[in-house]
mmCIF file with all atom_site columns, C-alpha atoms in Angstrom:
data_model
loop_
_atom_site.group_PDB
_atom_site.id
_atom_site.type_symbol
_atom_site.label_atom_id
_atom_site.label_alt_id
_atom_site.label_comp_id
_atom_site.label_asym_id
_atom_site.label_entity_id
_atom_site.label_seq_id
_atom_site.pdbx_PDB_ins_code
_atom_site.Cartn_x
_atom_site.Cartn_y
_atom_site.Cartn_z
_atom_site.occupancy
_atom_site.B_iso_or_equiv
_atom_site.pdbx_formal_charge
_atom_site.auth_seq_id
_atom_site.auth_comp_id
_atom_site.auth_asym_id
_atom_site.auth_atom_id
_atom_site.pdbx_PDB_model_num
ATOM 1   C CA . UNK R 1 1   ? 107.890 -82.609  79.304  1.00 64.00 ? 11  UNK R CA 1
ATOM 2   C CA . UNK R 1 2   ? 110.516 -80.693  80.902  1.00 68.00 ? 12  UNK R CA 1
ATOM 3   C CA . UNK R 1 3   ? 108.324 -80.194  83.726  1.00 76.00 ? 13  UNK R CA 1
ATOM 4   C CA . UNK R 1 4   ? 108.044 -84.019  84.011  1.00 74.00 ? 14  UNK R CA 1
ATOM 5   C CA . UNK R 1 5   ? 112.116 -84.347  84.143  1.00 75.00 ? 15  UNK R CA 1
ATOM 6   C CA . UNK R 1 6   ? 112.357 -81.574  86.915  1.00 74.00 ? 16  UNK R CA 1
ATOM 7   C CA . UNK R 1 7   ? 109.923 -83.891  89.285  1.00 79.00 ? 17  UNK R CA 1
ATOM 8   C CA . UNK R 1 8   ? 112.025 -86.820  88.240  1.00 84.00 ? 18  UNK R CA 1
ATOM 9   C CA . UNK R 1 9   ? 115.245 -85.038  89.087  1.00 81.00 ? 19  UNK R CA 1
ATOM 10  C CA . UNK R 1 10  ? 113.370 -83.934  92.029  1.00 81.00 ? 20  UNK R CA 1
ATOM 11  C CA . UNK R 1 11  ? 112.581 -87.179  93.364  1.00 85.00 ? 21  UNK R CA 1
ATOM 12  C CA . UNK R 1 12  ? 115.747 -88.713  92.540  1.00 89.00 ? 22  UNK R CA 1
ATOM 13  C CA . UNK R 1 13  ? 117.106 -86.256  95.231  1.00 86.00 ? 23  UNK R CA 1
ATOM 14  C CA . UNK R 1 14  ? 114.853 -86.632  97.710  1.00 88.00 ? 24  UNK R CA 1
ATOM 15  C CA . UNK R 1 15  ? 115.655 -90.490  98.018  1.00 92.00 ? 25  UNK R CA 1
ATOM 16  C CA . UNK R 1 16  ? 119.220 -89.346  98.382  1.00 93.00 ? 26  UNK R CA 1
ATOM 17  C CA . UNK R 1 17  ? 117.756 -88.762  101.892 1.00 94.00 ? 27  UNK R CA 1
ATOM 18  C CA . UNK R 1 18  ? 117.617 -92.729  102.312 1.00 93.00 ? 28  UNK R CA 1
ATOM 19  C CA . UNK R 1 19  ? 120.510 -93.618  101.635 1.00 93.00 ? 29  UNK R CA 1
ATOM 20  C CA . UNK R 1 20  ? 121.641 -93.114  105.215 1.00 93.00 ? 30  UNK R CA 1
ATOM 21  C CA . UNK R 1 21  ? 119.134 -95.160  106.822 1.00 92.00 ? 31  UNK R CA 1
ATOM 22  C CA . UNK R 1 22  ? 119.987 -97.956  104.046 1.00 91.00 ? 32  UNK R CA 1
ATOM 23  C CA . UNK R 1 23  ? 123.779 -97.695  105.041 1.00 90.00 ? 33  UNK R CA 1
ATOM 24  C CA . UNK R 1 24  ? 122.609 -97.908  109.074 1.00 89.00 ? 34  UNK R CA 1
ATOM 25  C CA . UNK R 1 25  ? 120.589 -100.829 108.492 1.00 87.00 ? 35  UNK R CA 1
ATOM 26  C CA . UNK R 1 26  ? 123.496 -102.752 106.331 1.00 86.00 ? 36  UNK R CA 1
ATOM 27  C CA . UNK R 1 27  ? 125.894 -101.639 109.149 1.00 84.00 ? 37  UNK R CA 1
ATOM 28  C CA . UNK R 1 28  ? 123.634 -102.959 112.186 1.00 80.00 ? 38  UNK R CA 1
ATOM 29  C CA . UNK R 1 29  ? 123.450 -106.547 110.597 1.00 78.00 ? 39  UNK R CA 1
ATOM 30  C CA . UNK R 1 30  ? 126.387 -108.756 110.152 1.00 77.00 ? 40  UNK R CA 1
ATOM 31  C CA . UNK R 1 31  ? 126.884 -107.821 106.171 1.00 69.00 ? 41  UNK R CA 1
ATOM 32  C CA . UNK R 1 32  ? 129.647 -105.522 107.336 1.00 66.00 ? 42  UNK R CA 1
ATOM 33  C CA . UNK R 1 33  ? 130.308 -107.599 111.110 1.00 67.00 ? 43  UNK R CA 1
ATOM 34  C CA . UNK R 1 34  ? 128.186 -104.738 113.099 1.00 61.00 ? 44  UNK R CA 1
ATOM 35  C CA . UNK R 1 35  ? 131.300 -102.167 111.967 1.00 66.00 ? 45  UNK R CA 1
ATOM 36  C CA . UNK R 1 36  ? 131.903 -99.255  109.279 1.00 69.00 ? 46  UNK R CA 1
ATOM 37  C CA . UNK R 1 37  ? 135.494 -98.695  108.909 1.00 80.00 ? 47  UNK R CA 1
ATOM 38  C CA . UNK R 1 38  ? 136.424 -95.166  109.130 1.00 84.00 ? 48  UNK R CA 1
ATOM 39  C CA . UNK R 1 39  ? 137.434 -95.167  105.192 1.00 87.00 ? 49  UNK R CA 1
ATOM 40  C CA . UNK R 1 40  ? 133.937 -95.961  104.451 1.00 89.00 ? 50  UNK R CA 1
ATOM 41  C CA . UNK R 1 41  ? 132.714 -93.259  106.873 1.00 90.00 ? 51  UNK R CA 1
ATOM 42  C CA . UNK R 1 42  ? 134.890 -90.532  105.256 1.00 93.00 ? 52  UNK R CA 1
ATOM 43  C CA . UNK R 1 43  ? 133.963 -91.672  101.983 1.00 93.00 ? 53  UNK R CA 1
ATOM 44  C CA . UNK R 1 44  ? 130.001 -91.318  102.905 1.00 95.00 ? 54  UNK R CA 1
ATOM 45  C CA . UNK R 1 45  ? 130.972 -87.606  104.920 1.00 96.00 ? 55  UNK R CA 1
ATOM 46  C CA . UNK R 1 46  ? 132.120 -86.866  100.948 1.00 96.00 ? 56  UNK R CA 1
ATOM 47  C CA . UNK R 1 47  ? 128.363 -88.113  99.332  1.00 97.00 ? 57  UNK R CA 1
ATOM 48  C CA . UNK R 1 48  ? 126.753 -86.101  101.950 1.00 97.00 ? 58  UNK R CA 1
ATOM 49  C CA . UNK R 1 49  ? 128.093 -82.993  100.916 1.00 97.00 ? 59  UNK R CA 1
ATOM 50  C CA . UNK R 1 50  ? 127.335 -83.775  97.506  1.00 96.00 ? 60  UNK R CA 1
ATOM 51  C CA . UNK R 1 51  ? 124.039 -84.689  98.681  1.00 96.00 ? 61  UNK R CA 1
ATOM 52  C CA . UNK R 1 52  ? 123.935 -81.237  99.961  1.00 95.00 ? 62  UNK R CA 1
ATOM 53  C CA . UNK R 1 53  ? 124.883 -79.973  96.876  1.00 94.00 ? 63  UNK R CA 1
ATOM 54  C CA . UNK R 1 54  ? 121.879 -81.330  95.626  1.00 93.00 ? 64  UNK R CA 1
ATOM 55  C CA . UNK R 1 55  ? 119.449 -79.854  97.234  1.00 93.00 ? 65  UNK R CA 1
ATOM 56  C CA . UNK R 1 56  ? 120.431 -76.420  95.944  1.00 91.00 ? 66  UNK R CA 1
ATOM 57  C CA . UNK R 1 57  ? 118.665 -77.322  92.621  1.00 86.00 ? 67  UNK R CA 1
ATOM 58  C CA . UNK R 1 58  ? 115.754 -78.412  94.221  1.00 85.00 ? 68  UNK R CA 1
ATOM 59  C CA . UNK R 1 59  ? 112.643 -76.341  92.992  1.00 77.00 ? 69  UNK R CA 1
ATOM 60  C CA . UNK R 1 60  ? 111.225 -75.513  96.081  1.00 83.00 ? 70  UNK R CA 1
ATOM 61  C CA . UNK R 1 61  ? 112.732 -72.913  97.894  1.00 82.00 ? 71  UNK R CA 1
ATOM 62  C CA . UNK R 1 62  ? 116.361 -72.211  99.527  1.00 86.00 ? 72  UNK R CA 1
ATOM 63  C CA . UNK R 1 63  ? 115.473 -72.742  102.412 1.00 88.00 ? 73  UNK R CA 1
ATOM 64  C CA . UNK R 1 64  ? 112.646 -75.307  102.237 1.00 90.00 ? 74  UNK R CA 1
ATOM 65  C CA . UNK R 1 65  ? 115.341 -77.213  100.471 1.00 89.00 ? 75  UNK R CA 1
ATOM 66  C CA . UNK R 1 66  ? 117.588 -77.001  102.841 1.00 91.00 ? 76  UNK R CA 1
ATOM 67  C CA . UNK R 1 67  ? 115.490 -77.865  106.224 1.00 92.00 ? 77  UNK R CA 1
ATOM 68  C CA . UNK R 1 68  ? 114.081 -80.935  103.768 1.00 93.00 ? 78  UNK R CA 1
ATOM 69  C CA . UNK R 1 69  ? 117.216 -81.951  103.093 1.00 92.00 ? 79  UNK R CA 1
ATOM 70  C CA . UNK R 1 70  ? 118.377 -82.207  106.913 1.00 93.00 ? 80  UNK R CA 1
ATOM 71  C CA . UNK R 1 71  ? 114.770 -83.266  108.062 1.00 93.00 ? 81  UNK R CA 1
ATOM 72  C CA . UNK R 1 72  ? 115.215 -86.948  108.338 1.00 93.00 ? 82  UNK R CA 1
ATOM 73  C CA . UNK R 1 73  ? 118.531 -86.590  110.494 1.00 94.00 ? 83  UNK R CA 1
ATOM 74  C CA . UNK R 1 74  ? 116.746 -83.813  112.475 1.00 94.00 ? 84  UNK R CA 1
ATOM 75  C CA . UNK R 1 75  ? 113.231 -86.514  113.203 1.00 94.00 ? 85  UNK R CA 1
ATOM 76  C CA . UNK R 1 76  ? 116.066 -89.187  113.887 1.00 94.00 ? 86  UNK R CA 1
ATOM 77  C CA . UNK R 1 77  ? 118.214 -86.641  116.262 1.00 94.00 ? 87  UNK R CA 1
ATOM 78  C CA . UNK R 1 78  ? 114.880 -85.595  118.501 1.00 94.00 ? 88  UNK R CA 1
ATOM 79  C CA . UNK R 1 79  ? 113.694 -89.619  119.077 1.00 93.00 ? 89  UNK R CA 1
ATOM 80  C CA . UNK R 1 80  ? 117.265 -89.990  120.159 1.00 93.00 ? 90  UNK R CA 1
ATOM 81  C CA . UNK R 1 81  ? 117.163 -87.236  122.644 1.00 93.00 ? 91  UNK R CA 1
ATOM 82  C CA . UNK R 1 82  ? 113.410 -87.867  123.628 1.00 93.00 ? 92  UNK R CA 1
ATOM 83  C CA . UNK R 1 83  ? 114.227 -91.791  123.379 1.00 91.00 ? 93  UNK R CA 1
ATOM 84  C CA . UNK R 1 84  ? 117.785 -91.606  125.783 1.00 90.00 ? 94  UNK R CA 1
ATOM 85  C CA . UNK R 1 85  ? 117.600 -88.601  127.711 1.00 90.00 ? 95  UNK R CA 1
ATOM 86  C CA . UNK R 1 86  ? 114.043 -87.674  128.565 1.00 90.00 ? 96  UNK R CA 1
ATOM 87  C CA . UNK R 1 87  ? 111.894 -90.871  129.064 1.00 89.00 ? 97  UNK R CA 1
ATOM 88  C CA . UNK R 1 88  ? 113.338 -93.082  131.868 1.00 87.00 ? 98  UNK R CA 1
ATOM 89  C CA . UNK R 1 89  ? 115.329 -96.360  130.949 1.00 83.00 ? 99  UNK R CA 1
ATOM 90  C CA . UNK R 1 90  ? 111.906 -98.311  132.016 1.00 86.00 ? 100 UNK R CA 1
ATOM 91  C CA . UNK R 1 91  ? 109.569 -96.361  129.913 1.00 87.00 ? 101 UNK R CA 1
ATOM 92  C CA . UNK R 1 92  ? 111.687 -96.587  126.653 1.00 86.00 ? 102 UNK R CA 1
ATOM 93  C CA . UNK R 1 93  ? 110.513 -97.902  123.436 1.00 86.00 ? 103 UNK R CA 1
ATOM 94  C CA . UNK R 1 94  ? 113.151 -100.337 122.232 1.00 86.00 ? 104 UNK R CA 1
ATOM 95  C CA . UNK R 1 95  ? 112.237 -99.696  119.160 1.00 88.00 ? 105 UNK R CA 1
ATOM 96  C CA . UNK R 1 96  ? 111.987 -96.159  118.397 1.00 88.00 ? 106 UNK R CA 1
ATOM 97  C CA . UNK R 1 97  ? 115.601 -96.002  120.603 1.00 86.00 ? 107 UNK R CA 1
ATOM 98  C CA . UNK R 1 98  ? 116.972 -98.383  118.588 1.00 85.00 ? 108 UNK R CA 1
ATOM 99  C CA . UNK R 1 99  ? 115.726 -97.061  115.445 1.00 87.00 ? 109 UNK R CA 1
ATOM 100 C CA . UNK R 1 100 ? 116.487 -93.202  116.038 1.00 88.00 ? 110 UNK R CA 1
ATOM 101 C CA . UNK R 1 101 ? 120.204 -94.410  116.088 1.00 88.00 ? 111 UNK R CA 1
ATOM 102 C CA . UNK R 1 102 ? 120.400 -96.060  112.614 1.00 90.00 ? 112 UNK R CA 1
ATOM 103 C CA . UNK R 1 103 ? 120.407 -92.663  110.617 1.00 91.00 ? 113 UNK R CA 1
ATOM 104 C CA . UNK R 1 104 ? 123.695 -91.564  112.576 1.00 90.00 ? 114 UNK R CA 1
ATOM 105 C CA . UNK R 1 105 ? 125.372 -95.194  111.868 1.00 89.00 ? 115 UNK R CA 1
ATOM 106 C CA . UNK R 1 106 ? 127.589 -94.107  108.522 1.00 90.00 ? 116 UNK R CA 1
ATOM 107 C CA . UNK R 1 107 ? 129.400 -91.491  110.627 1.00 90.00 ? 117 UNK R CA 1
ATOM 108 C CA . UNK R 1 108 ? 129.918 -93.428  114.076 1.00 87.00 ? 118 UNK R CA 1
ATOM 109 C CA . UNK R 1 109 ? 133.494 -93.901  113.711 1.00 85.00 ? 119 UNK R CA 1
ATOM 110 C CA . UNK R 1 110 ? 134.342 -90.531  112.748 1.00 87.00 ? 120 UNK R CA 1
ATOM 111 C CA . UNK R 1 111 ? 132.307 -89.234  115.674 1.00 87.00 ? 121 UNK R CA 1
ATOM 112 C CA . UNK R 1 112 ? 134.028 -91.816  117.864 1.00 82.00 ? 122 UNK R CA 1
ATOM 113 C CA . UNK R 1 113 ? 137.695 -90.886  116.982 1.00 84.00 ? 123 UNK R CA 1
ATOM 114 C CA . UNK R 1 114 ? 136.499 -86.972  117.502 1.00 84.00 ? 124 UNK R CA 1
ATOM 115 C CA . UNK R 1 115 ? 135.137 -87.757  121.109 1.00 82.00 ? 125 UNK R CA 1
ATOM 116 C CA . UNK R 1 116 ? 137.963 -89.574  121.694 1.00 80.00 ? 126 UNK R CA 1
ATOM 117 C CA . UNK R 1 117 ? 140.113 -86.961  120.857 1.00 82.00 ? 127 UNK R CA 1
ATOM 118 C CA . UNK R 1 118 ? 138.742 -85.032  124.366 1.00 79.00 ? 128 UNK R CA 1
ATOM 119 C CA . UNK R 1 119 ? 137.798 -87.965  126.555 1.00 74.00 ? 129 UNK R CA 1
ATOM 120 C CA . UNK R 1 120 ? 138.994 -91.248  125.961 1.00 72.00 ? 130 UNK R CA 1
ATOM 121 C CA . UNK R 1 121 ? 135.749 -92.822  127.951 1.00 71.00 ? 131 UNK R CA 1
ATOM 122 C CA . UNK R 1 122 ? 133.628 -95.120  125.971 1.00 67.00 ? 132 UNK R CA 1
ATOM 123 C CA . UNK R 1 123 ? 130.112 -93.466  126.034 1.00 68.00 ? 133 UNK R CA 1
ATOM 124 C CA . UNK R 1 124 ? 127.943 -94.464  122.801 1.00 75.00 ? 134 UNK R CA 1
ATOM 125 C CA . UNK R 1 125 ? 125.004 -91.482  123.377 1.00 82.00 ? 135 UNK R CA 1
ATOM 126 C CA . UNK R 1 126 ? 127.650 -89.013  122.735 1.00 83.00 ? 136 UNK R CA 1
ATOM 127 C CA . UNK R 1 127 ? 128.785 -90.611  119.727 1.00 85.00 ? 137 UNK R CA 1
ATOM 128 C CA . UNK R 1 128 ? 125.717 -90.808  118.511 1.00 88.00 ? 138 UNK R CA 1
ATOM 129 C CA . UNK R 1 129 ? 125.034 -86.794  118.799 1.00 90.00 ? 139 UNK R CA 1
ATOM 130 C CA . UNK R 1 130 ? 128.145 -85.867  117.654 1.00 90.00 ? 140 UNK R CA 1
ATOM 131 C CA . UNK R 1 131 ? 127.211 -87.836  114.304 1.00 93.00 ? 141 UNK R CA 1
ATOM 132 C CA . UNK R 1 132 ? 124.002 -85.998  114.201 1.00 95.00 ? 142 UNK R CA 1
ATOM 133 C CA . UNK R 1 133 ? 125.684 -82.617  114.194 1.00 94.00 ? 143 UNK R CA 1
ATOM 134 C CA . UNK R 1 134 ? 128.326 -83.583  111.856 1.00 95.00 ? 144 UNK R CA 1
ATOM 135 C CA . UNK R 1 135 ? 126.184 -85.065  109.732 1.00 96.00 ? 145 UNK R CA 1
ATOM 136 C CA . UNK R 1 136 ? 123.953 -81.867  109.287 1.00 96.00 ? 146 UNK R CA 1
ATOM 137 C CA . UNK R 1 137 ? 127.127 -79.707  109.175 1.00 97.00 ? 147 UNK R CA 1
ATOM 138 C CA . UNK R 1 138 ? 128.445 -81.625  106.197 1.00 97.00 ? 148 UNK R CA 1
ATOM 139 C CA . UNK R 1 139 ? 125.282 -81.288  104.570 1.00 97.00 ? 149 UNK R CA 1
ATOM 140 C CA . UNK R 1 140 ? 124.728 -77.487  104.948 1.00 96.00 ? 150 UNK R CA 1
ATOM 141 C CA . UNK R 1 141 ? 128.206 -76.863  103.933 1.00 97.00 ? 151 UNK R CA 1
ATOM 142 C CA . UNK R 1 142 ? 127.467 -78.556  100.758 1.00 96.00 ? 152 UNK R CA 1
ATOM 143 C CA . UNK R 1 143 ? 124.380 -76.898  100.316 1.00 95.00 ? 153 UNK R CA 1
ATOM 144 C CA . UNK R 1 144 ? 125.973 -73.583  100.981 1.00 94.00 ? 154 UNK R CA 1
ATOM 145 C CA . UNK R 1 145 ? 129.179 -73.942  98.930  1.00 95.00 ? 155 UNK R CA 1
ATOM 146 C CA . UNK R 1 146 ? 126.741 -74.813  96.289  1.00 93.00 ? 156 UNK R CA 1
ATOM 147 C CA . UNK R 1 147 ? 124.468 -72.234  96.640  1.00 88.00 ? 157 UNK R CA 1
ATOM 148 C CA . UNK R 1 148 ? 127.611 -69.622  97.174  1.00 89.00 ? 158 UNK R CA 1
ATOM 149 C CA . UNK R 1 149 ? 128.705 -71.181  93.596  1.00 86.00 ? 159 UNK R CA 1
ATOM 150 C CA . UNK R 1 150 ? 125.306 -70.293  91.741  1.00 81.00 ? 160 UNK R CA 1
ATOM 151 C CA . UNK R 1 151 ? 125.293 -66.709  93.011  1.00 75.00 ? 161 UNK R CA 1
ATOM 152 C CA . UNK R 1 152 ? 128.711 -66.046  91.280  1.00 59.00 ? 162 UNK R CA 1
#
């Protein structure tokens, strides 16, 4: 039985994972106007590092927890790359390149105000990076402040 409610709890956290890609899609159709207000994006920046948090309890390894838990923004971050900066503009798949981008969308404003804060040119690839990275900085710093936490 307890056995049972660890799997539960286990799966329960791996949807966490989703939630993300369920945010992107809701942003990139015109429930929110094609916008997430930076409140909203500072407010998700907070569930991802209790996300992170998470995935300390996990029963599967520190570190297997921990590359799980960023794996879906890491697969999203290298079709981005492989999507905008290594196959040609005529050879992309609109789909994959528009679909590598909808992970990153919960933290786009964030990222955008942080770019801006160095160049004030408009250039959406970079914004789009910079919320990969901050998104799987956020989550490692939850997973290590709760991993630091279970040690003491």
């Amino acid at each position: 039985m307890r056995n049972l409610l660890h799997r539960k709890e286990n799966i329960k956290t791996l949807m966490l994972l989703l939630v993300p890609l369920v945010l992107g899609l809701m942003i990139n159709s015109p429930i929110f106007g094609y916008r997430f207000p930076l409140m909203f994006s500072l407010i998700f920046l907070g569930f991802w590092f209790w996300v992170g948090m998470k995935f300390t309890k996990l029963n599967i390894g520190k570190v297997y927890s921990l590359l799980i838990g960023n794996s879906l923004n890491i697969i999203s971050f290298v079709l981005f790359i492989w999507s905008f900066f290594i196959i040609s503009d005529a050879n992309r798949n609109l789909f994959i390149a528009g679909s590598s981008q909808i992970y990153a969308m919960p933290t786009l404003s964030i990222s955008a105000m942080i770019y801006r804060l160095t160049n004030p040119a408009v250039l959406t690839n970079e914004y789009v990076i910079i919320s990969y990275i901050l998104m799987s900085l956020i989550f490692t710093l939850g997973y290590l402040f709760e991993a630091r936490n279970n040690l003491i």
